[in-house]
Short mmCIF file of C-alpha atoms and ligand atoms in Angstrom, two decimals:
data_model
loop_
_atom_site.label_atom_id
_atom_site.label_comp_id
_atom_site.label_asym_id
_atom_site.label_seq_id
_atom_site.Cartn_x
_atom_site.Cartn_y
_atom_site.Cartn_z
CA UNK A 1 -148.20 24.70 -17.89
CA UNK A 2 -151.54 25.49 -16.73
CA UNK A 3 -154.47 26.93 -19.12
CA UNK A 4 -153.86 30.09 -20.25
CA UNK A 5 -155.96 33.19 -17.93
CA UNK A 6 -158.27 34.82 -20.50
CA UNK A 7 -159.52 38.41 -19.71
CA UNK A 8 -162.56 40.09 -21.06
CA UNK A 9 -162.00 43.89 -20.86
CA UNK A 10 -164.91 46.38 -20.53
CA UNK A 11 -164.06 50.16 -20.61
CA UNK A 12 -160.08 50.91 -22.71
CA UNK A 13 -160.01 54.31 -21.64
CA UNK A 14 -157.15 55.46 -19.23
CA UNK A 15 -157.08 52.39 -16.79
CA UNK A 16 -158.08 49.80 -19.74
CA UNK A 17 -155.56 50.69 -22.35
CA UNK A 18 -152.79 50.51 -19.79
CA UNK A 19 -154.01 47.29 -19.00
CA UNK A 20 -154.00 45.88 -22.42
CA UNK A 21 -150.54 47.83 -22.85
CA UNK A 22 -149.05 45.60 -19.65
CA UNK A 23 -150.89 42.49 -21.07
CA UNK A 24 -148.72 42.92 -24.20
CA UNK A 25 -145.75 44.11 -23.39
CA UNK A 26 -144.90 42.60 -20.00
CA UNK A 27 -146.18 38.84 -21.52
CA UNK A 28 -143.46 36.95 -21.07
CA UNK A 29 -143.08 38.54 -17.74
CA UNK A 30 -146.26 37.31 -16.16
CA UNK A 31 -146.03 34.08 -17.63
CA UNK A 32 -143.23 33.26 -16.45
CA UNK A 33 -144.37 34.71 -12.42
CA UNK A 34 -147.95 33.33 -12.09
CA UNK A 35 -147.32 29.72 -14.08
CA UNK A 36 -149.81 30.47 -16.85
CA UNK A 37 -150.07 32.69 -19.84
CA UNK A 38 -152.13 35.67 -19.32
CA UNK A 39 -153.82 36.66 -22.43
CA UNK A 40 -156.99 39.04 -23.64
CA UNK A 41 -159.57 37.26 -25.91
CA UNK A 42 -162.45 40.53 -26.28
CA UNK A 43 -162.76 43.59 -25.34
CA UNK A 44 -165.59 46.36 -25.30
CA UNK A 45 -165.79 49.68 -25.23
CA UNK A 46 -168.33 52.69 -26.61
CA UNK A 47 -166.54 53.40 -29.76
CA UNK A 48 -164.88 50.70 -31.73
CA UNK A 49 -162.95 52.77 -34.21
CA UNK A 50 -161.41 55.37 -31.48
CA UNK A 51 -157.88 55.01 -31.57
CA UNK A 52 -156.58 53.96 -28.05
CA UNK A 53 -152.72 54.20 -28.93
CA UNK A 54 -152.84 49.95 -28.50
CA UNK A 55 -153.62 47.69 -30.79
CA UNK A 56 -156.65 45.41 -30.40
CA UNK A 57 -157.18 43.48 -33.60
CA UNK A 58 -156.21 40.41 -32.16
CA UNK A 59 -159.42 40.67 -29.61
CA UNK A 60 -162.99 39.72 -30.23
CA UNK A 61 -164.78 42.90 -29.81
CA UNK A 62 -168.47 43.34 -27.85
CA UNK A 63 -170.63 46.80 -28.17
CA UNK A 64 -172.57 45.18 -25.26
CA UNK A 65 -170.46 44.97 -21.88
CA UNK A 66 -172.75 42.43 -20.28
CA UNK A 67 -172.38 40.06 -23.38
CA UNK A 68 -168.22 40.38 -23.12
CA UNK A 69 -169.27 39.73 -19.29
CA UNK A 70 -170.94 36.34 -20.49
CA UNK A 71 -168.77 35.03 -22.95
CA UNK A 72 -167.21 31.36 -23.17
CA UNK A 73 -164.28 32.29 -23.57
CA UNK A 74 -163.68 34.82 -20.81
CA UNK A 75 -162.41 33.32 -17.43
CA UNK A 76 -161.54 37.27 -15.49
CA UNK A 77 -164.15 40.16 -16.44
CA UNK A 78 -162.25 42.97 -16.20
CA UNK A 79 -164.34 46.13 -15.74
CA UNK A 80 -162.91 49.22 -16.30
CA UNK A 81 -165.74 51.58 -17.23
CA UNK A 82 -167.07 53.29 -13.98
CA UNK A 83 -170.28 54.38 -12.68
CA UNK A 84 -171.38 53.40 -9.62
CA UNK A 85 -174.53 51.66 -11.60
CA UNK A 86 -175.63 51.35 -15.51
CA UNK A 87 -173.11 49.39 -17.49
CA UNK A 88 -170.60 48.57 -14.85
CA UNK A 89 -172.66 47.05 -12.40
CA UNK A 90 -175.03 44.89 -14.84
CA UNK A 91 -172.08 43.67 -16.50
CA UNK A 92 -169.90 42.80 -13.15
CA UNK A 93 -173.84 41.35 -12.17
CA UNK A 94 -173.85 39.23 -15.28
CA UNK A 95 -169.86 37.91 -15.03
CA UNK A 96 -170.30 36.92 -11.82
CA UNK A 97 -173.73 34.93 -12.77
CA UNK A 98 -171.86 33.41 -15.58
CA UNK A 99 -169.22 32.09 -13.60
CA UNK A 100 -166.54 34.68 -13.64
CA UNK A 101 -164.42 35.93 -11.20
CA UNK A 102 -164.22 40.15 -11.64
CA UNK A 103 -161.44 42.96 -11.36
CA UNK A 104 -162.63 46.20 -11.34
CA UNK A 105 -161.27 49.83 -10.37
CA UNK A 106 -164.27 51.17 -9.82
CA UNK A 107 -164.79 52.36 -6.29
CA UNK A 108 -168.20 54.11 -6.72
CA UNK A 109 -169.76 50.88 -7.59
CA UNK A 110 -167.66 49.07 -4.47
CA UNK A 111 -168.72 51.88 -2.14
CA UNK A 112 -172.33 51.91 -2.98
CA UNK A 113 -173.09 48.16 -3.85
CA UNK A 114 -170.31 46.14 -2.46
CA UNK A 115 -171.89 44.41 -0.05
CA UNK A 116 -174.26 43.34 -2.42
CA UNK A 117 -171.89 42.10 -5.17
CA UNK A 118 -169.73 40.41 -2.41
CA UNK A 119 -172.51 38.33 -1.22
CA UNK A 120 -173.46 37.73 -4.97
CA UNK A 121 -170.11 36.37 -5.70
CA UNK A 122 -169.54 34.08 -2.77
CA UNK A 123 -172.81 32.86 -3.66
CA UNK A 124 -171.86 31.85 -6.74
CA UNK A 125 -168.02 30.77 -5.74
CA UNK A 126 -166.87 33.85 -7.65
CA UNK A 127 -164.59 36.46 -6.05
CA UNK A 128 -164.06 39.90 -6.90
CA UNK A 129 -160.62 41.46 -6.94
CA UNK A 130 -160.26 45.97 -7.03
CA UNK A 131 -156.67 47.20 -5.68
CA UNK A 132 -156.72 49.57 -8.34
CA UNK A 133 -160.25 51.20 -6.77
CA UNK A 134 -158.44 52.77 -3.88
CA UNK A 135 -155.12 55.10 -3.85
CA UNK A 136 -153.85 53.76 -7.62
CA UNK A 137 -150.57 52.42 -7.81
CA UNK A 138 -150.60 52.25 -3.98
CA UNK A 139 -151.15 48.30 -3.33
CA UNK A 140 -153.39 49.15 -0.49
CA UNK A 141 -155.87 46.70 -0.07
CA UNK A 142 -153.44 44.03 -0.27
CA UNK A 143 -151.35 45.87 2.70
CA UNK A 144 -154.65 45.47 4.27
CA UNK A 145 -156.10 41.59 3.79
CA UNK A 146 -152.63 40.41 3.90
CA UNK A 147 -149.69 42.08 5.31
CA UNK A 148 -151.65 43.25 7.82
CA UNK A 149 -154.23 40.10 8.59
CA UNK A 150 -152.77 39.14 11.87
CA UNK A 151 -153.65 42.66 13.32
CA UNK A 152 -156.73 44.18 14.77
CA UNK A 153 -156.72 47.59 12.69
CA UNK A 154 -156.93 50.82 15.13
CA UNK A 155 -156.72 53.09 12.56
CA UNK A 156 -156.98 53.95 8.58
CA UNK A 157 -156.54 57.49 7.36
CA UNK A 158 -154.93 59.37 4.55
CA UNK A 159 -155.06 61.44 1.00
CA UNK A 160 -156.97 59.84 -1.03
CA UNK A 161 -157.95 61.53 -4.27
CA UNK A 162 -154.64 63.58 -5.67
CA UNK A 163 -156.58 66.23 -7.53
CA UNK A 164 -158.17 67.73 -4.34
CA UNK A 165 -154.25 67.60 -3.18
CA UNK A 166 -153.00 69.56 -6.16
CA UNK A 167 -155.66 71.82 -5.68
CA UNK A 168 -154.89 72.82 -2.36
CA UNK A 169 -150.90 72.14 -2.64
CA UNK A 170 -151.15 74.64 -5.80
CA UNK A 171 -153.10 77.19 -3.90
CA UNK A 172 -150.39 77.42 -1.41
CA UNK A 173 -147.57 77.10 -3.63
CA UNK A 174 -149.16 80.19 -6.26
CA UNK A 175 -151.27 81.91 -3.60
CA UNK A 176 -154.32 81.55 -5.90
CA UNK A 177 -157.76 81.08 -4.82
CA UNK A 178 -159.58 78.00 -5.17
CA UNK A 179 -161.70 79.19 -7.88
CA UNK A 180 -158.47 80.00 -9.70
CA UNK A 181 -157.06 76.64 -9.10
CA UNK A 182 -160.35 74.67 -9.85
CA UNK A 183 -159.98 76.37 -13.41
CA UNK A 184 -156.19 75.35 -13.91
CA UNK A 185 -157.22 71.67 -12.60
CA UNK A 186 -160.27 71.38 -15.11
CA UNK A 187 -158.52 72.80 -17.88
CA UNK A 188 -155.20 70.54 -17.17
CA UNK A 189 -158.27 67.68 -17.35
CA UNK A 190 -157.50 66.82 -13.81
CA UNK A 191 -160.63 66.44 -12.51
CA UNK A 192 -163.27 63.74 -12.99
CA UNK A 193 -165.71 64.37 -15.94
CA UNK A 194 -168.19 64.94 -13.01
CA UNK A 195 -165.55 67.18 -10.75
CA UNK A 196 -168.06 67.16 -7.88
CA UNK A 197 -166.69 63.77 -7.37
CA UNK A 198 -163.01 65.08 -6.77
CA UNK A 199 -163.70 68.27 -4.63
CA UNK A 200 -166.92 67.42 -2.91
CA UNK A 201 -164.75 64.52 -1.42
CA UNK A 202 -166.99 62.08 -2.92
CA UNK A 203 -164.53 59.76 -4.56
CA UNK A 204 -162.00 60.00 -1.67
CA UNK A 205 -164.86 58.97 0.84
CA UNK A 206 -166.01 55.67 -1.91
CA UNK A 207 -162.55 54.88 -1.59
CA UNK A 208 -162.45 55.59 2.91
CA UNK A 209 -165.65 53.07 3.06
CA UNK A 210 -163.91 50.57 0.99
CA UNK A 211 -160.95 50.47 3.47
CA UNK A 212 -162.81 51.03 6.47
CA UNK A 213 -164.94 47.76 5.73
CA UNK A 214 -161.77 45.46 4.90
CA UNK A 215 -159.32 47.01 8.30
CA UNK A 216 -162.70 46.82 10.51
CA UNK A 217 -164.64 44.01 9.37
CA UNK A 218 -167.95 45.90 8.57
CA UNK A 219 -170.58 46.13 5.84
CA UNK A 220 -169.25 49.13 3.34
CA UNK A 221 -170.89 52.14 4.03
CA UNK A 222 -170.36 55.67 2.36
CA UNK A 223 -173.54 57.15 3.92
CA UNK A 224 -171.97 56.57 7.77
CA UNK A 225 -168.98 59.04 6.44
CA UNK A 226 -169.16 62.26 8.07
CA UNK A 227 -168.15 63.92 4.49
CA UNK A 228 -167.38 67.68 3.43
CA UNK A 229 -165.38 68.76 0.18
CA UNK A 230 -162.47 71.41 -0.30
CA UNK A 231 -164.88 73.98 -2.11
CA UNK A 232 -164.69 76.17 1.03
CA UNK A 233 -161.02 76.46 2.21
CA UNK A 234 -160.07 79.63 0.97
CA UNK A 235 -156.34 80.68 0.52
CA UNK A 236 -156.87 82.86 3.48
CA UNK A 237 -157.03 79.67 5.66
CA UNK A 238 -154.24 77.61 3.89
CA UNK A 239 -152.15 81.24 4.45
CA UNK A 240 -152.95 81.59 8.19
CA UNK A 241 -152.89 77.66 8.55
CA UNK A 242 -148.85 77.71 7.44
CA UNK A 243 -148.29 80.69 9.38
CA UNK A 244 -149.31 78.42 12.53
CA UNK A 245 -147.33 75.40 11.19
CA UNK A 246 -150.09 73.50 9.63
CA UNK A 247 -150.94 72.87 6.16
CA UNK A 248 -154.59 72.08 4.85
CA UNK A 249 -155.20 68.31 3.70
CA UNK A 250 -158.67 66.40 2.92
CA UNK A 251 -157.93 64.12 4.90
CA UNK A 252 -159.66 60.42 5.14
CA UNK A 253 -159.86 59.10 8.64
CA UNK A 254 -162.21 55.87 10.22
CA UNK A 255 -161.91 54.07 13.25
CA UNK A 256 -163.17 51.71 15.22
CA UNK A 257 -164.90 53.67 18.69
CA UNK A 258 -166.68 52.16 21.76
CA UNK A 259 -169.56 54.20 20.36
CA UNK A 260 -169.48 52.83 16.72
CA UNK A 261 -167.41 53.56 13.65
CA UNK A 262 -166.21 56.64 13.08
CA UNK A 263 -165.44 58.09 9.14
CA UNK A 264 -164.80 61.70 8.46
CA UNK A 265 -163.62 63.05 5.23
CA UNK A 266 -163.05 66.32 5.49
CA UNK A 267 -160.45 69.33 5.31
CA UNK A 268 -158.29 68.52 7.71
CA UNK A 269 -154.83 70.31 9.48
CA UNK A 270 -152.02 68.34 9.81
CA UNK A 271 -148.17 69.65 10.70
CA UNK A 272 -146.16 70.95 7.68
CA UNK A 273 -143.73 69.24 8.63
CA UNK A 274 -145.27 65.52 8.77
CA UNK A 275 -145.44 63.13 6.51
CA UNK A 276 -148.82 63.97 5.39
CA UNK A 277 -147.57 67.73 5.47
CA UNK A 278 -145.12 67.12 3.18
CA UNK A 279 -147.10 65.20 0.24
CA UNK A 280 -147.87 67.55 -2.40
CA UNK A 281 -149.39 67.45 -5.76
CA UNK A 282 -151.33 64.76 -7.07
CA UNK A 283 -149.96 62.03 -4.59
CA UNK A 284 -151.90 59.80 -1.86
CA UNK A 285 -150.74 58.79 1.18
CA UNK A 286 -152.45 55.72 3.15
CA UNK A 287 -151.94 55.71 6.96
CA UNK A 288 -152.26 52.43 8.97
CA UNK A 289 -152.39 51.44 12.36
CA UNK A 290 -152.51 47.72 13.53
CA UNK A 291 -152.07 46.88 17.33
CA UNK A 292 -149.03 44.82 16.32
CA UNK A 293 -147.74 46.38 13.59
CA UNK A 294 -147.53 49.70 15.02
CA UNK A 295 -148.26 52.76 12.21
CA UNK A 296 -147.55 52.06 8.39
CA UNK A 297 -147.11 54.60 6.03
CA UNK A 298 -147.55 53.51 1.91
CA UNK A 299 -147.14 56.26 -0.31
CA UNK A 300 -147.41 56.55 -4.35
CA UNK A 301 -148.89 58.01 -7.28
CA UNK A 302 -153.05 57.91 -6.84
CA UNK A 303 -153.92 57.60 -10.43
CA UNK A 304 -153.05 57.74 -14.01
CA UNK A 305 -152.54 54.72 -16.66
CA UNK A 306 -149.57 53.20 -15.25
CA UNK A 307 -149.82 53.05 -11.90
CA UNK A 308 -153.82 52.05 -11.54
CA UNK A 309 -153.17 49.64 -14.52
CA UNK A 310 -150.27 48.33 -12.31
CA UNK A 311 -152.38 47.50 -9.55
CA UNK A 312 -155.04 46.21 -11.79
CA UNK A 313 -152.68 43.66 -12.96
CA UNK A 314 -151.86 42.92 -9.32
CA UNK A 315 -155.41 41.42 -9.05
CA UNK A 316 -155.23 39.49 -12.26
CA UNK A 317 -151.65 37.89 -11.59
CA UNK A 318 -153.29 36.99 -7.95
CA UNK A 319 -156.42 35.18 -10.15
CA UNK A 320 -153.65 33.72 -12.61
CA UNK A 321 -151.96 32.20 -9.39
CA UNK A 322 -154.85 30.83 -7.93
CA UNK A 323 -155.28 32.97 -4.95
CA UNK A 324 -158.81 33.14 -4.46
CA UNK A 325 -159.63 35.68 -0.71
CA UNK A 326 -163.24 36.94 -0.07
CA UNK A 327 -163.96 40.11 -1.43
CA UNK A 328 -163.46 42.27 1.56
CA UNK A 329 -161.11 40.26 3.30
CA UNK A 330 -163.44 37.83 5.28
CA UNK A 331 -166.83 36.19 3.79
CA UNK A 332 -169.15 38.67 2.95
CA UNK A 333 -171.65 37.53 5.78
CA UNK A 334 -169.29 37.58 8.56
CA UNK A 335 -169.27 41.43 8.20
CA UNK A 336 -170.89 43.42 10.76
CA UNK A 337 -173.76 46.09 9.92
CA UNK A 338 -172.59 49.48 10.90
CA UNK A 339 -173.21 51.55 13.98
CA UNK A 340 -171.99 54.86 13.34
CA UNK A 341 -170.33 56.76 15.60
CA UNK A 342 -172.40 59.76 17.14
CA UNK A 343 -169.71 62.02 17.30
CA UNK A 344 -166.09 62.41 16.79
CA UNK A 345 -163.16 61.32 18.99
CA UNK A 346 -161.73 64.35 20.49
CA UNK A 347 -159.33 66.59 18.99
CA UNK A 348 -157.62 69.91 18.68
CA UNK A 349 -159.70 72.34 16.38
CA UNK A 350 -158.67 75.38 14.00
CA UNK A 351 -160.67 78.39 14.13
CA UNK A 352 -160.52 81.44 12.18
CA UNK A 353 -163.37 84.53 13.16
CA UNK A 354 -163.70 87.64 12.14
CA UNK A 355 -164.09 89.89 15.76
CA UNK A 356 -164.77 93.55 16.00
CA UNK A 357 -161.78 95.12 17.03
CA UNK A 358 -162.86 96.67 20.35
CA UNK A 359 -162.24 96.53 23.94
CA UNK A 360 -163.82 93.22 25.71
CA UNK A 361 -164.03 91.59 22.20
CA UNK A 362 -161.66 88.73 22.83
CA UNK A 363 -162.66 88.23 26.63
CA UNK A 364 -166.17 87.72 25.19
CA UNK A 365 -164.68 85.18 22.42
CA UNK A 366 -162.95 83.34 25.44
CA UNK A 367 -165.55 83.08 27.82
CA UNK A 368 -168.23 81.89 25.55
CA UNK A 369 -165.40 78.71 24.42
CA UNK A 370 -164.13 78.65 27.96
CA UNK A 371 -167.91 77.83 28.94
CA UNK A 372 -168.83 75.25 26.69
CA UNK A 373 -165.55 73.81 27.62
CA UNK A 374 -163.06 74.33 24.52
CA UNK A 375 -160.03 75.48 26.12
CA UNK A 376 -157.39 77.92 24.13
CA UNK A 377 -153.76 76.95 23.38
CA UNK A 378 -152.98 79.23 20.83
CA UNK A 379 -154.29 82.60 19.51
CA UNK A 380 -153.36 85.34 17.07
CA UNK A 381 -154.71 88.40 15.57
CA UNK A 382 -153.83 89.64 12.14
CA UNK A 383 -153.26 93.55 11.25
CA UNK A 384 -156.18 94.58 9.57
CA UNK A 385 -157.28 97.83 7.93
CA UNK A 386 -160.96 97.94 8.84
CA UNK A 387 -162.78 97.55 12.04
CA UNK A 388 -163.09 93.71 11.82
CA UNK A 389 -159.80 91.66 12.81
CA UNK A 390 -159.08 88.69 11.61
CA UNK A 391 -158.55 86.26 14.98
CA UNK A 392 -156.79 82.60 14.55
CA UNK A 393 -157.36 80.45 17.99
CA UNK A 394 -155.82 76.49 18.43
CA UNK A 395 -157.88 74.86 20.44
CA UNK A 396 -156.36 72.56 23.22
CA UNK A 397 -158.18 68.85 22.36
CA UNK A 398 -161.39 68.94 22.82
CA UNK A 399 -164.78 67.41 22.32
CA UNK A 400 -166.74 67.23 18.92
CA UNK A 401 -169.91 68.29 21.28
CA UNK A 402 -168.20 70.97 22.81
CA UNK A 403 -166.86 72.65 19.86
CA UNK A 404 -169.91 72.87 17.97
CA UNK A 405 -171.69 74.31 21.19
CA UNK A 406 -168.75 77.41 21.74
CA UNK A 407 -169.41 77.83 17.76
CA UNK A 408 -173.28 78.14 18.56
CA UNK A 409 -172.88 80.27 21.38
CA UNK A 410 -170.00 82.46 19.62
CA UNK A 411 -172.94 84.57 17.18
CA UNK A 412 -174.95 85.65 20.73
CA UNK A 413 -171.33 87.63 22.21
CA UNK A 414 -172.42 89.81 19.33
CA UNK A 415 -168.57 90.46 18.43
CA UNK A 416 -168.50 88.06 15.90
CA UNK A 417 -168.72 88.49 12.33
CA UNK A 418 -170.53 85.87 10.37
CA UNK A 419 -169.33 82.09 10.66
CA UNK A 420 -166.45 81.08 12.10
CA UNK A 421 -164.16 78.46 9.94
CA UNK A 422 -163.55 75.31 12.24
CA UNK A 423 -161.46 72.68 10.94
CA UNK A 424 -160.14 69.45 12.66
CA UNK A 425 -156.20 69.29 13.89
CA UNK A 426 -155.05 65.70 13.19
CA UNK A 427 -151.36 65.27 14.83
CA UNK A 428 -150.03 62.60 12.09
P1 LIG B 501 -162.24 56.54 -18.92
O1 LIG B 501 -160.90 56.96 -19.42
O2 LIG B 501 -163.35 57.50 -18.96
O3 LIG B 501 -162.63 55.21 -19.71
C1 LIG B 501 -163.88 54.62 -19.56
C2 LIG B 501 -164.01 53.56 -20.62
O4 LIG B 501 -165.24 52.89 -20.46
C3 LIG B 501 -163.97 54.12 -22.05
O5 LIG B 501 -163.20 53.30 -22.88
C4 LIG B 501 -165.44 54.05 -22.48
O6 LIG B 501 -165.62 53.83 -23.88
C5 LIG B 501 -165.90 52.83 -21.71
N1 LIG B 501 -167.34 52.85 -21.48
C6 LIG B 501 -168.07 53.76 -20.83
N2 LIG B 501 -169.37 53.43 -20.86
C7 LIG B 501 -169.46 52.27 -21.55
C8 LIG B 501 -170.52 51.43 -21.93
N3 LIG B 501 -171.77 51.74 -21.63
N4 LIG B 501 -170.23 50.32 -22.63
C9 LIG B 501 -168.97 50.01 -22.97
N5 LIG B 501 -167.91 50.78 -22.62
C10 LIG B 501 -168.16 51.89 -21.93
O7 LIG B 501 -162.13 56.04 -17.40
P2 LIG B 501 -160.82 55.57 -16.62
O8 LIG B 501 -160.14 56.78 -16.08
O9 LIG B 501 -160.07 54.60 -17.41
O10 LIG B 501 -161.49 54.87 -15.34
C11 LIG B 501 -162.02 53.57 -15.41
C12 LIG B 501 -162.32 53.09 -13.99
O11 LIG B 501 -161.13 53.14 -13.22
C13 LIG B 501 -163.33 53.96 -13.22
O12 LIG B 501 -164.08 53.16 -12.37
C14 LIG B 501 -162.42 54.88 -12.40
O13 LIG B 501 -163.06 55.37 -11.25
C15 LIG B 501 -161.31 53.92 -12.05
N6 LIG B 501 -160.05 54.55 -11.71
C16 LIG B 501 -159.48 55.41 -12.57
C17 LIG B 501 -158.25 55.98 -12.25
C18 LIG B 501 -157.55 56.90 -13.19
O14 LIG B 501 -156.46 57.37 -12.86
N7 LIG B 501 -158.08 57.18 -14.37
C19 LIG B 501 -157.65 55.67 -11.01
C20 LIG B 501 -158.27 54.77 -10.16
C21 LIG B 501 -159.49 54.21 -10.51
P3 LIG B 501 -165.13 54.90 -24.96
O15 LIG B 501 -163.64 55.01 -24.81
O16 LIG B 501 -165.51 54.31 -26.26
O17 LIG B 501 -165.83 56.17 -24.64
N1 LIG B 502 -160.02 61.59 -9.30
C1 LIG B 502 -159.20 60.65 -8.60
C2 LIG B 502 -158.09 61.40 -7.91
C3 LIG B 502 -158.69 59.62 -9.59
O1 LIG B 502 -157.86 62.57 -8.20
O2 LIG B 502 -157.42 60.83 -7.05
C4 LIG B 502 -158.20 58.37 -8.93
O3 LIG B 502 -159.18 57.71 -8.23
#
């Protein structure tokens, strides 16, 4: 039997404790599927005496993360801290310079550095391994660099961070406000420690570049990703949404264009009765398309110990097998700088206004879309008590350009009350 695969683990909070947890319990197991033994030799973490519900007495322990990174007898430096910088990166900097391959969850470092770390690794033969930084459990990027390698990838899209999904399945489900639900999430310690990250659709869009540079062949990049949180959908609109046979998602969504690559991340409509309609709770759900392939659908718990320490593991048992691939799928120089897409591809559009409720009002409403070419397919107005009425319209498909130039033009038919909501129909 080959050498036995030693890890180094930095971070034994959620992800790392149910990493050591599989380590020990499943050893036999993974010995007997990758050929090798798979064992820990240190460890590091903030607090050595926190108890972490596994025991670690058996491991060499390091207060310093980089120095774990560096030692002799580490071959995998498994980083499981987070933080797209500090700690995470100098260490995963440091393993790789010391001749280890890495395995890290961590998609805010991937999203903002990766191109960076991939071309540090291939420099130094090292490879860097992070299914567990993108949908969990869900083995995603594997789908990706190899089920899927003999496609050209059309399209990636999908819910990507389960806590803004409980938020808004909850608010529909309870008819609470998001303010309400925010509260229930934090307290139910949902949420990231910064929850900015979960509902300004910050982590879902680390996790969109991180796809969208493996399925297109491009340089990672978060700042190209047209990105807007769930803070503003208010029960009103997941209400008047169902009534129209939608339900409100943040949705994740890049592809390839003529005019560049296009990433969104934003509140999104999709049909209740879809796929993506149907996932509630704290669930993801990755869409792709390949031209050969056709449209794939992998769904599965987004987080929590056991499923991101399962795909974790994943990365190690590939390491413990030998399988070496370049950290996005193709070497890190072959990957094209990104163009970003100007606009978006066409598509049907939400909106929800507030109109006086007086004669002319809606011809006005239609005439000012009608000219900047948005054409109506659906409309309905709500009973109301005062002298504003609330007005839902479905727009036919039409241009990114066109619908923000009806929504500029709507304020001047002076019948509309304060912003419109516009939100993005996506027919999957
Ligand atoms: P966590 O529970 O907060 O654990 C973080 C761990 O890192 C803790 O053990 C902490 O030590 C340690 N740590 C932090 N700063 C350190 C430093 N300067 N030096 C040494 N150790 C340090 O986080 P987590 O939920 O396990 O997440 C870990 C990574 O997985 C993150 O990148 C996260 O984005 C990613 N991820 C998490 C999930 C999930 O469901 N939790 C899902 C997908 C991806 P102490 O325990 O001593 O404080
Ligand atoms: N905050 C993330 C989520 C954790 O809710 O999906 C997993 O990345």
């Amino acid at each position: 039997m080959a050498d036995p695969l030693r890890l180094g683990i930095a971070g034994l909070g959620t992800v790392g404790a149910g990493v050591v947890k599989i380590v020990r319990q499943k050893a036999d197991l993974l010995s007997a599927r990758a050929g090798r033994e798979v064992v820990i030799t240190a460890v590091s973490a903030r607090s050595k005496s926190k108890d972490r519900g596994v025991n670690l007495s058996s491991y060499a322990w390091e207060d310093d993360p980089v120095k774990l990174a560096q030692r002799d007898d580490v071959d995998v430096f498994v980083e499981l801290m987070g933080g797209e910088d500090g700690p995470a990166k100098a260490a995963t900097e440091a393993a790789i310079k010391a001749g280890k391959d890495v395995v890290t969850a961590n998609k805010a470092m991937l999203a903002m550095h990766g191109q960076a770390l991939a071309e540090l690794a291939e420099k130094h033969n090292k490879i860097i391994r992070f299914e567990a930084a993108v949908a969990g459990g869900i083995p995603v990027i594997k789908a990706l660099t190899e089920g899927l390698a003999g496609n050209t990838i059309t399209r990636v899209m999908g819910v990507m961070n389960g806590s803004c999904n409980y938020i808004l399945t909850r608010m529909q489900s309870a008819g609470l406000t998001y303010k309400e639900v925010f509260a229930e999430a934090d307290g139910l310690g949902y949420l990231e420690a910064d929850p900015q990250l979960d509902v300004g659709g910050i982590d879902a869009a680390h996790k969109l570049a991180i796809l969208s540079s493996i399925a297109f062949g491009t340089q990672v990049n978060f700042a190209g990703i047209a990105l807007e949180g769930i803070e503003n959908v208010t029960i009103e609109d997941i209400n008047h949404a169902a009534d129209m046979g939608f339900k409100i998602k943040l949705l994740g969504s890049a592809q390839m264009t003529g005019r560049g690559l296009e990433q969104s991340m934003a509140p999104c409509l999709v049909p209740a009765t879809s796929p993506l309609g149907q996932l509630d709770g704290g669930t993801n759900m990755i869409v792709l398309e390949g031209d050969h392939v056709g449209q794939i659908m992998l769904r599965g718990a987004g987080a929590g110990e056991g499923p991101t320490a399962s795909a974790v593991m994943s990365d190690v048992m590939d390491l413990a097998r030998g399988i070496r691939l370049p950290t996005f799928g193709q070497p890190a120089a072959t990957l094209e700088a990104p163009k970003t897409a100007a606009a978006a591809t066409p598509a049907p559009y939400y909106l929800r206004m507030s109109l006086q409720d007086k004669p002319g009002a809606l011809a006005k409403v239609a005439t000012a879309l009608g000219d900047a070419g948005v054409s109506i397919d659906r409309m309905r107005q709500y009973d109301h008590a005062d002298a504003m009425a609330p007005v839902l319209i479905v727009t036919h498909t039409t241009s990114s350009e066109a619908l923000v130039a009806a929504l500029d033009a709507l304020p001047a038919t002076g019948v509309v009350n304060g912003a419109p909501v516009a939100l993005r129909i996506e027919q999957i």
